[in-house]
mmCIF file of N, CA and C in Angstrom:
data_model
loop_
_atom_site.group_PDB
_atom_site.id
_atom_site.type_symbol
_atom_site.label_atom_id
_atom_site.label_comp_id
_atom_site.label_asym_id
_atom_site.label_seq_id
_atom_site.Cartn_x
_atom_site.Cartn_y
_atom_site.Cartn_z
ATOM 1 N N GLN B 1 11.264 12.109 -8.844
ATOM 2 C CA GLN B 1 10.133 11.318 -9.305
ATOM 3 C C GLN B 1 10.442 9.843 -9.132
ATOM 4 N N VAL B 2 9.424 9.081 -8.894
ATOM 5 C CA VAL B 2 9.565 7.648 -8.736
ATOM 6 C C VAL B 2 8.414 6.973 -9.479
ATOM 7 N N GLN B 3 8.721 5.884 -10.143
ATOM 8 C CA GLN B 3 7.699 5.096 -10.839
ATOM 9 C C GLN B 3 7.400 3.849 -10.006
ATOM 10 N N LEU B 4 6.145 3.489 -9.945
ATOM 11 C CA LEU B 4 5.698 2.415 -9.060
ATOM 12 C C LEU B 4 4.973 1.333 -9.846
ATOM 13 N N VAL B 5 5.293 0.075 -9.536
ATOM 14 C CA VAL B 5 4.637 -1.057 -10.192
ATOM 15 C C VAL B 5 4.236 -2.064 -9.123
ATOM 16 N N GLU B 6 2.929 -2.305 -9.011
ATOM 17 C CA GLU B 6 2.421 -3.271 -8.048
ATOM 18 C C GLU B 6 2.374 -4.670 -8.650
ATOM 19 N N SER B 7 2.463 -5.663 -7.782
ATOM 20 C CA SER B 7 2.327 -7.052 -8.196
ATOM 21 C C SER B 7 1.842 -7.866 -7.006
ATOM 22 N N GLY B 8 1.440 -9.103 -7.305
ATOM 23 C CA GLY B 8 1.084 -10.028 -6.240
ATOM 24 C C GLY B 8 -0.398 -10.164 -5.964
ATOM 25 N N GLY B 9 -1.220 -9.430 -6.682
ATOM 26 C CA GLY B 9 -2.657 -9.576 -6.481
ATOM 27 C C GLY B 9 -3.140 -10.924 -7.000
ATOM 28 N N GLY B 10 -4.393 -11.230 -6.714
ATOM 29 C CA GLY B 10 -4.950 -12.489 -7.188
ATOM 30 C C GLY B 10 -6.244 -12.823 -6.490
ATOM 31 N N LEU B 11 -6.632 -14.081 -6.631
ATOM 32 C CA LEU B 11 -7.870 -14.581 -6.035
ATOM 33 C C LEU B 11 -7.530 -15.442 -4.831
ATOM 34 N N VAL B 12 -8.206 -15.188 -3.726
ATOM 35 C CA VAL B 12 -7.962 -15.943 -2.499
ATOM 36 C C VAL B 12 -9.289 -16.152 -1.791
ATOM 37 N N GLN B 13 -9.388 -17.249 -1.051
ATOM 38 C CA GLN B 13 -10.606 -17.508 -0.288
ATOM 39 C C GLN B 13 -10.619 -16.688 0.998
ATOM 40 N N ALA B 14 -11.800 -16.415 1.477
ATOM 41 C CA ALA B 14 -11.942 -15.706 2.746
ATOM 42 C C ALA B 14 -11.175 -16.440 3.844
ATOM 43 N N GLY B 15 -10.482 -15.662 4.656
ATOM 44 C CA GLY B 15 -9.655 -16.229 5.706
ATOM 45 C C GLY B 15 -8.218 -16.474 5.281
ATOM 46 N N GLY B 16 -7.961 -16.375 3.993
ATOM 47 C CA GLY B 16 -6.625 -16.614 3.473
ATOM 48 C C GLY B 16 -5.736 -15.390 3.561
ATOM 49 N N SER B 17 -4.529 -15.541 3.002
ATOM 50 C CA SER B 17 -3.523 -14.474 3.050
ATOM 51 C C SER B 17 -2.996 -14.195 1.654
ATOM 52 N N LEU B 18 -2.496 -12.995 1.502
ATOM 53 C CA LEU B 18 -1.908 -12.576 0.235
ATOM 54 C C LEU B 18 -0.929 -11.459 0.543
ATOM 55 N N ARG B 19 0.156 -11.404 -0.214
ATOM 56 C CA ARG B 19 1.093 -10.284 -0.082
ATOM 57 C C ARG B 19 1.222 -9.589 -1.422
ATOM 58 N N VAL B 20 0.958 -8.313 -1.425
ATOM 59 C CA VAL B 20 1.177 -7.510 -2.618
ATOM 60 C C VAL B 20 2.439 -6.680 -2.434
ATOM 61 N N SER B 21 3.118 -6.444 -3.547
ATOM 62 C CA SER B 21 4.390 -5.726 -3.529
ATOM 63 C C SER B 21 4.311 -4.517 -4.450
ATOM 64 N N CYS B 22 5.164 -3.568 -4.176
ATOM 65 C CA CYS B 22 5.255 -2.376 -5.016
ATOM 66 C C CYS B 22 6.723 -2.057 -5.210
ATOM 67 N N LEU B 23 7.168 -2.198 -6.444
ATOM 68 C CA LEU B 23 8.558 -1.924 -6.791
ATOM 69 C C LEU B 23 8.676 -0.503 -7.321
ATOM 70 N N ALA B 24 9.610 0.231 -6.749
ATOM 71 C CA ALA B 24 9.827 1.616 -7.157
ATOM 72 C C ALA B 24 11.098 1.734 -7.972
ATOM 73 N N SER B 25 11.029 2.500 -9.022
ATOM 74 C CA SER B 25 12.224 2.806 -9.794
ATOM 75 C C SER B 25 12.495 4.293 -9.663
ATOM 76 N N GLY B 26 13.728 4.652 -9.823
ATOM 77 C CA GLY B 26 14.104 6.040 -9.604
ATOM 78 C C GLY B 26 14.976 6.134 -8.374
ATOM 79 N N ARG B 27 15.458 7.281 -8.151
ATOM 80 C CA ARG B 27 16.418 7.475 -7.078
ATOM 81 C C ARG B 27 15.760 7.822 -5.751
ATOM 82 N N ALA B 28 16.490 7.590 -4.704
ATOM 83 C CA ALA B 28 16.095 8.052 -3.366
ATOM 84 C C ALA B 28 14.771 7.475 -2.886
ATOM 85 N N PHE B 29 14.556 6.183 -3.140
ATOM 86 C CA PHE B 29 13.324 5.545 -2.672
ATOM 87 C C PHE B 29 13.171 5.698 -1.163
ATOM 88 N N SER B 30 14.282 5.607 -0.450
ATOM 89 C CA SER B 30 14.229 5.640 1.010
ATOM 90 C C SER B 30 13.738 6.977 1.549
ATOM 91 N N SER B 31 13.738 8.006 0.707
ATOM 92 C CA SER B 31 13.288 9.321 1.161
ATOM 93 C C SER B 31 11.794 9.550 0.956
ATOM 94 N N TYR B 32 11.098 8.543 0.418
ATOM 95 C CA TYR B 32 9.660 8.661 0.181
ATOM 96 C C TYR B 32 8.885 7.905 1.255
ATOM 97 N N SER B 33 7.844 8.516 1.732
ATOM 98 C CA SER B 33 6.850 7.781 2.506
ATOM 99 C C SER B 33 5.933 7.070 1.519
ATOM 100 N N MET B 34 5.489 5.888 1.893
ATOM 101 C CA MET B 34 4.720 5.063 0.980
ATOM 102 C C MET B 34 3.359 4.735 1.581
ATOM 103 N N GLY B 35 2.378 4.646 0.712
ATOM 104 C CA GLY B 35 1.027 4.314 1.158
ATOM 105 C C GLY B 35 0.392 3.274 0.265
ATOM 106 N N TRP B 36 -0.537 2.549 0.835
ATOM 107 C CA TRP B 36 -1.395 1.636 0.075
ATOM 108 C C TRP B 36 -2.832 2.148 0.188
ATOM 109 N N PHE B 37 -3.494 2.186 -0.948
ATOM 110 C CA PHE B 37 -4.897 2.564 -1.027
ATOM 111 C C PHE B 37 -5.626 1.481 -1.809
ATOM 112 N N ARG B 38 -6.942 1.462 -1.710
ATOM 113 C CA ARG B 38 -7.710 0.496 -2.485
ATOM 114 C C ARG B 38 -9.003 1.129 -2.977
ATOM 115 N N GLN B 39 -9.507 0.568 -4.050
ATOM 116 C CA GLN B 39 -10.751 1.064 -4.623
ATOM 117 C C GLN B 39 -11.575 -0.105 -5.123
ATOM 118 N N ALA B 40 -12.755 -0.245 -4.551
ATOM 119 C CA ALA B 40 -13.695 -1.271 -4.976
ATOM 120 C C ALA B 40 -14.632 -0.678 -6.034
ATOM 121 N N PRO B 41 -15.234 -1.514 -6.856
ATOM 122 C CA PRO B 41 -16.143 -1.017 -7.896
ATOM 123 C C PRO B 41 -17.253 -0.148 -7.310
ATOM 124 N N GLY B 42 -17.427 1.031 -7.890
ATOM 125 C CA GLY B 42 -18.471 1.933 -7.442
ATOM 126 C C GLY B 42 -18.168 2.670 -6.153
ATOM 127 N N GLU B 43 -16.968 2.465 -5.626
ATOM 128 C CA GLU B 43 -16.597 3.107 -4.370
ATOM 129 C C GLU B 43 -15.459 4.098 -4.598
ATOM 130 N N GLU B 44 -15.275 4.984 -3.634
ATOM 131 C CA GLU B 44 -14.154 5.904 -3.695
ATOM 132 C C GLU B 44 -12.879 5.205 -3.225
ATOM 133 N N ARG B 45 -11.770 5.724 -3.668
ATOM 134 C CA ARG B 45 -10.489 5.187 -3.221
ATOM 135 C C ARG B 45 -10.327 5.462 -1.733
ATOM 136 N N GLU B 46 -9.866 4.458 -0.993
ATOM 137 C CA GLU B 46 -9.731 4.625 0.438
ATOM 138 C C GLU B 46 -8.340 4.240 0.922
ATOM 139 N N PHE B 47 -7.952 4.857 1.993
ATOM 140 C CA PHE B 47 -6.658 4.596 2.621
ATOM 141 C C PHE B 47 -6.648 3.219 3.256
ATOM 142 N N VAL B 48 -5.515 2.522 3.129
ATOM 143 C CA VAL B 48 -5.337 1.217 3.751
ATOM 144 C C VAL B 48 -4.216 1.260 4.789
ATOM 145 N N ALA B 49 -3.023 1.684 4.355
ATOM 146 C CA ALA B 49 -1.865 1.675 5.242
ATOM 147 C C ALA B 49 -0.804 2.605 4.684
ATOM 148 N N ALA B 50 0.092 3.059 5.567
ATOM 149 C CA ALA B 50 1.194 3.912 5.141
ATOM 150 C C ALA B 50 2.376 3.703 6.067
ATOM 151 N N ILE B 51 3.560 4.025 5.535
ATOM 152 C CA ILE B 51 4.780 3.886 6.321
ATOM 153 C C ILE B 51 5.654 5.096 6.067
ATOM 154 N N ASN B 52 6.158 5.694 7.142
ATOM 155 C CA ASN B 52 6.984 6.886 7.033
ATOM 156 C C ASN B 52 8.352 6.570 6.447
ATOM 157 N N TRP B 53 8.900 7.554 5.747
ATOM 158 C CA TRP B 53 10.185 7.351 5.075
ATOM 159 C C TRP B 53 11.326 7.240 6.069
ATOM 160 N N TYR B 54 11.290 7.979 7.138
ATOM 161 C CA TYR B 54 12.442 8.067 8.033
ATOM 162 C C TYR B 54 12.287 7.156 9.255
ATOM 163 N N SER B 55 11.162 7.323 9.941
ATOM 164 C CA SER B 55 10.985 6.615 11.208
ATOM 165 C C SER B 55 10.494 5.186 11.025
ATOM 166 N N GLY B 56 9.884 4.920 9.858
ATOM 167 C CA GLY B 56 9.295 3.600 9.669
ATOM 168 C C GLY B 56 8.002 3.420 10.427
ATOM 169 N N VAL B 57 7.508 4.478 11.031
ATOM 170 C CA VAL B 57 6.230 4.407 11.736
ATOM 171 C C VAL B 57 5.130 4.075 10.729
ATOM 172 N N THR B 58 4.210 3.224 11.148
ATOM 173 C CA THR B 58 3.147 2.769 10.254
ATOM 174 C C THR B 58 1.777 3.258 10.721
ATOM 175 N N TYR B 59 0.881 3.337 9.772
ATOM 176 C CA TYR B 59 -0.489 3.780 10.025
ATOM 177 C C TYR B 59 -1.430 2.848 9.277
ATOM 178 N N TYR B 60 -2.580 2.588 9.874
ATOM 179 C CA TYR B 60 -3.535 1.668 9.261
ATOM 180 C C TYR B 60 -4.953 2.209 9.357
ATOM 181 N N ALA B 61 -5.750 1.831 8.376
ATOM 182 C CA ALA B 61 -7.179 2.069 8.479
ATOM 183 C C ALA B 61 -7.758 1.131 9.527
ATOM 184 N N ALA B 62 -8.794 1.571 10.190
ATOM 185 C CA ALA B 62 -9.403 0.763 11.252
ATOM 186 C C ALA B 62 -9.887 -0.580 10.715
ATOM 187 N N SER B 63 -10.308 -0.597 9.469
ATOM 188 C CA SER B 63 -10.877 -1.812 8.892
ATOM 189 C C SER B 63 -9.843 -2.912 8.657
ATOM 190 N N VAL B 64 -8.554 -2.551 8.645
ATOM 191 C CA VAL B 64 -7.514 -3.549 8.381
ATOM 192 C C VAL B 64 -6.550 -3.704 9.544
ATOM 193 N N GLU B 65 -6.667 -2.860 10.554
ATOM 194 C CA GLU B 65 -5.778 -2.909 11.714
ATOM 195 C C GLU B 65 -5.788 -4.314 12.318
ATOM 196 N N GLY B 66 -4.589 -4.851 12.538
ATOM 197 C CA GLY B 66 -4.472 -6.177 13.119
ATOM 198 C C GLY B 66 -4.486 -7.306 12.111
ATOM 199 N N ARG B 67 -4.865 -7.005 10.871
ATOM 200 C CA ARG B 67 -4.892 -8.037 9.821
ATOM 201 C C ARG B 67 -3.847 -7.774 8.735
ATOM 202 N N PHE B 68 -3.593 -6.512 8.454
ATOM 203 C CA PHE B 68 -2.650 -6.131 7.395
ATOM 204 C C PHE B 68 -1.378 -5.561 8.020
ATOM 205 N N THR B 69 -0.257 -5.771 7.326
ATOM 206 C CA THR B 69 1.020 -5.218 7.769
ATOM 207 C C THR B 69 1.736 -4.598 6.576
ATOM 208 N N ILE B 70 2.105 -3.338 6.716
ATOM 209 C CA ILE B 70 2.898 -2.671 5.690
ATOM 210 C C ILE B 70 4.360 -2.696 6.120
ATOM 211 N N SER B 71 5.235 -2.918 5.162
ATOM 212 C CA SER B 71 6.669 -2.916 5.454
ATOM 213 C C SER B 71 7.407 -2.465 4.204
ATOM 214 N N ARG B 72 8.669 -2.162 4.371
ATOM 215 C CA ARG B 72 9.462 -1.714 3.240
ATOM 216 C C ARG B 72 10.861 -2.284 3.338
ATOM 217 N N ASP B 73 11.464 -2.511 2.185
ATOM 218 C CA ASP B 73 12.855 -2.940 2.097
ATOM 219 C C ASP B 73 13.551 -1.939 1.184
ATOM 220 N N ASN B 74 14.260 -0.999 1.773
ATOM 221 C CA ASN B 74 14.884 0.052 0.978
ATOM 222 C C ASN B 74 16.016 -0.482 0.106
ATOM 223 N N THR B 75 16.574 -1.625 0.459
ATOM 224 C CA THR B 75 17.637 -2.208 -0.375
ATOM 225 C C THR B 75 17.071 -2.779 -1.673
ATOM 226 N N LYS B 76 15.759 -3.066 -1.656
ATOM 227 C CA LYS B 76 15.101 -3.622 -2.843
ATOM 228 C C LYS B 76 14.134 -2.631 -3.474
ATOM 229 N N ASN B 77 14.088 -1.426 -2.940
ATOM 230 C CA ASN B 77 13.161 -0.403 -3.448
ATOM 231 C C ASN B 77 11.723 -0.918 -3.490
ATOM 232 N N THR B 78 11.334 -1.624 -2.468
ATOM 233 C CA THR B 78 10.035 -2.291 -2.480
ATOM 234 C C THR B 78 9.287 -2.050 -1.175
ATOM 235 N N VAL B 79 7.986 -1.851 -1.314
ATOM 236 C CA VAL B 79 7.099 -1.790 -0.166
ATOM 237 C C VAL B 79 6.098 -2.933 -0.302
ATOM 238 N N TYR B 80 5.761 -3.535 0.820
ATOM 239 C CA TYR B 80 4.890 -4.701 0.839
ATOM 240 C C TYR B 80 3.634 -4.421 1.655
ATOM 241 N N LEU B 81 2.605 -5.160 1.319
ATOM 242 C CA LEU B 81 1.389 -5.170 2.138
ATOM 243 C C LEU B 81 1.010 -6.629 2.344
ATOM 244 N N GLN B 82 1.256 -7.111 3.547
ATOM 245 C CA GLN B 82 0.878 -8.465 3.911
ATOM 246 C C GLN B 82 -0.550 -8.442 4.425
ATOM 247 N N MET B 83 -1.406 -9.231 3.797
ATOM 248 C CA MET B 83 -2.829 -9.217 4.140
ATOM 249 C C MET B 83 -3.234 -10.596 4.648
ATOM 250 N N ASN B 84 -3.663 -10.654 5.894
ATOM 251 C CA ASN B 84 -4.104 -11.899 6.517
ATOM 252 C C ASN B 84 -5.584 -11.811 6.863
ATOM 253 N N SER B 85 -6.167 -12.961 7.108
ATOM 254 C CA SER B 85 -7.582 -13.037 7.485
ATOM 255 C C SER B 85 -8.447 -12.221 6.531
ATOM 256 N N LEU B 86 -8.225 -12.429 5.265
ATOM 257 C CA LEU B 86 -8.920 -11.630 4.254
ATOM 258 C C LEU B 86 -10.413 -11.891 4.253
ATOM 259 N N LYS B 87 -11.146 -10.841 3.932
ATOM 260 C CA LYS B 87 -12.602 -10.881 3.886
ATOM 261 C C LYS B 87 -13.072 -10.481 2.485
ATOM 262 N N PRO B 88 -14.260 -10.900 2.094
ATOM 263 C CA PRO B 88 -14.777 -10.443 0.794
ATOM 264 C C PRO B 88 -14.806 -8.914 0.678
ATOM 265 N N ALA B 89 -14.993 -8.219 1.786
ATOM 266 C CA ALA B 89 -15.006 -6.755 1.774
ATOM 267 C C ALA B 89 -13.652 -6.153 1.419
ATOM 268 N N ASP B 90 -12.593 -6.964 1.449
ATOM 269 C CA ASP B 90 -11.252 -6.487 1.073
ATOM 270 C C ASP B 90 -11.046 -6.514 -0.441
ATOM 271 N N THR B 91 -12.016 -7.042 -1.171
ATOM 272 C CA THR B 91 -11.896 -7.102 -2.629
ATOM 273 C C THR B 91 -11.833 -5.698 -3.209
ATOM 274 N N ALA B 92 -10.780 -5.432 -3.981
ATOM 275 C CA ALA B 92 -10.569 -4.099 -4.547
ATOM 276 C C ALA B 92 -9.319 -4.129 -5.415
ATOM 277 N N VAL B 93 -9.117 -3.035 -6.131
ATOM 278 C CA VAL B 93 -7.820 -2.804 -6.764
ATOM 279 C C VAL B 93 -6.962 -2.073 -5.738
ATOM 280 N N TYR B 94 -5.784 -2.601 -5.515
ATOM 281 C CA TYR B 94 -4.873 -2.032 -4.529
ATOM 282 C C TYR B 94 -3.786 -1.229 -5.250
ATOM 283 N N TYR B 95 -3.608 0.006 -4.781
ATOM 284 C CA TYR B 95 -2.642 0.919 -5.368
ATOM 285 C C TYR B 95 -1.575 1.290 -4.340
ATOM 286 N N CYS B 96 -0.340 1.365 -4.769
ATOM 287 C CA CYS B 96 0.666 1.965 -3.910
ATOM 288 C C CYS B 96 0.929 3.385 -4.397
ATOM 289 N N ALA B 97 1.401 4.201 -3.481
ATOM 290 C CA ALA B 97 1.623 5.608 -3.774
ATOM 291 C C ALA B 97 2.804 6.118 -2.967
ATOM 292 N N ALA B 98 3.441 7.156 -3.485
ATOM 293 C CA ALA B 98 4.625 7.720 -2.851
ATOM 294 C C ALA B 98 4.456 9.212 -2.640
ATOM 295 N N LYS B 99 5.036 9.681 -1.569
ATOM 296 C CA LYS B 99 5.035 11.118 -1.294
ATOM 297 C C LYS B 99 6.299 11.475 -0.541
ATOM 298 N N THR B 100 6.694 12.703 -0.651
ATOM 299 C CA THR B 100 7.805 13.187 0.137
ATOM 300 C C THR B 100 7.302 13.564 1.533
ATOM 301 N N ALA B 101 8.242 13.712 2.434
ATOM 302 C CA ALA B 101 7.916 14.068 3.818
ATOM 303 C C ALA B 101 7.096 12.954 4.476
ATOM 304 N N TRP B 102 6.277 13.335 5.434
ATOM 305 C CA TRP B 102 5.630 12.343 6.280
ATOM 306 C C TRP B 102 4.456 11.653 5.598
ATOM 307 N N ALA B 103 4.213 10.434 6.037
ATOM 308 C CA ALA B 103 3.107 9.660 5.500
ATOM 309 C C ALA B 103 1.777 10.333 5.825
ATOM 310 N N SER B 104 0.787 10.031 5.005
ATOM 311 C CA SER B 104 -0.525 10.651 5.173
ATOM 312 C C SER B 104 -1.612 9.626 4.867
ATOM 313 N N ARG B 105 -2.767 9.830 5.469
ATOM 314 C CA ARG B 105 -3.932 9.002 5.167
ATOM 315 C C ARG B 105 -4.731 9.571 3.995
ATOM 316 N N LEU B 106 -4.347 10.745 3.538
ATOM 317 C CA LEU B 106 -5.076 11.418 2.469
ATOM 318 C C LEU B 106 -4.446 11.110 1.121
ATOM 319 N N SER B 107 -5.243 10.640 0.186
ATOM 320 C CA SER B 107 -4.707 10.303 -1.131
ATOM 321 C C SER B 107 -4.192 11.535 -1.859
ATOM 322 N N SER B 108 -4.752 12.687 -1.548
ATOM 323 C CA SER B 108 -4.334 13.911 -2.236
ATOM 324 C C SER B 108 -2.902 14.298 -1.934
ATOM 325 N N GLY B 109 -2.342 13.747 -0.863
ATOM 326 C CA GLY B 109 -0.973 14.085 -0.504
ATOM 327 C C GLY B 109 0.077 13.334 -1.290
ATOM 328 N N TYR B 110 -0.343 12.316 -2.029
ATOM 329 C CA TYR B 110 0.606 11.463 -2.752
ATOM 330 C C TYR B 110 0.709 11.918 -4.202
ATOM 331 N N HIS B 111 1.936 11.933 -4.721
ATOM 332 C CA HIS B 111 2.123 12.471 -6.059
ATOM 333 C C HIS B 111 2.537 11.449 -7.090
ATOM 334 N N ASN B 112 2.820 10.230 -6.659
ATOM 335 C CA ASN B 112 3.147 9.164 -7.597
ATOM 336 C C ASN B 112 2.298 7.949 -7.261
ATOM 337 N N TRP B 113 1.746 7.347 -8.302
ATOM 338 C CA TRP B 113 0.847 6.209 -8.114
ATOM 339 C C TRP B 113 1.200 5.084 -9.075
ATOM 340 N N GLY B 114 0.996 3.855 -8.610
ATOM 341 C CA GLY B 114 1.121 2.710 -9.487
ATOM 342 C C GLY B 114 -0.168 2.476 -10.245
ATOM 343 N N GLN B 115 -0.151 1.433 -11.064
ATOM 344 C CA GLN B 115 -1.305 1.150 -11.905
ATOM 345 C C GLN B 115 -2.344 0.295 -11.194
ATOM 346 N N GLY B 116 -1.985 -0.286 -10.077
ATOM 347 C CA GLY B 116 -2.908 -1.082 -9.274
ATOM 348 C C GLY B 116 -2.817 -2.570 -9.550
ATOM 349 N N THR B 117 -3.196 -3.350 -8.561
ATOM 350 C CA THR B 117 -3.260 -4.798 -8.698
ATOM 351 C C THR B 117 -4.558 -5.276 -8.065
ATOM 352 N N GLN B 118 -5.242 -6.195 -8.757
ATOM 353 C CA GLN B 118 -6.551 -6.647 -8.304
ATOM 354 C C GLN B 118 -6.412 -7.712 -7.231
ATOM 355 N N VAL B 119 -7.145 -7.521 -6.149
ATOM 356 C CA VAL B 119 -7.256 -8.529 -5.092
ATOM 357 C C VAL B 119 -8.732 -8.903 -4.981
ATOM 358 N N THR B 120 -9.013 -10.185 -5.131
ATOM 359 C CA THR B 120 -10.384 -10.674 -5.038
ATOM 360 C C THR B 120 -10.462 -11.740 -3.961
ATOM 361 N N VAL B 121 -11.370 -11.547 -3.019
ATOM 362 C CA VAL B 121 -11.546 -12.488 -1.917
ATOM 363 C C VAL B 121 -12.922 -13.135 -2.072
ATOM 364 N N SER B 122 -12.922 -14.438 -2.248
ATOM 365 C CA SER B 122 -14.176 -15.157 -2.428
ATOM 366 C C SER B 122 -14.704 -15.657 -1.086
ATOM 367 N N SER B 123 -16.006 -15.732 -0.984
ATOM 368 C CA SER B 123 -16.622 -16.177 0.269
ATOM 369 C C SER B 123 -16.807 -17.678 0.289
#
């Protein structure tokens, strides 16, 4: 089991950048694939990005491809989501999640979730 705590959310103007972080506690962080999801008010939770535990291969939603970058530092038990060229449509609560084995775009595959961090992009 791993516990996850997100940080780094906030208010930013459209076109700006923000980096959110997710600190994991517990053992064997490097053996978990990690994902970022987001949920806007009145909307379903949606996939944003994921990174495989072993290969480091990354996956992105089409809506953020080329603007967002997911990365991980296993020495710090942390996964990051660097968000550039932010748009008002990116406003949401951002959640990190962990799963064993390979990364997935499906939220149902993840068994550990953080509490979320709010990202608000003003126009």
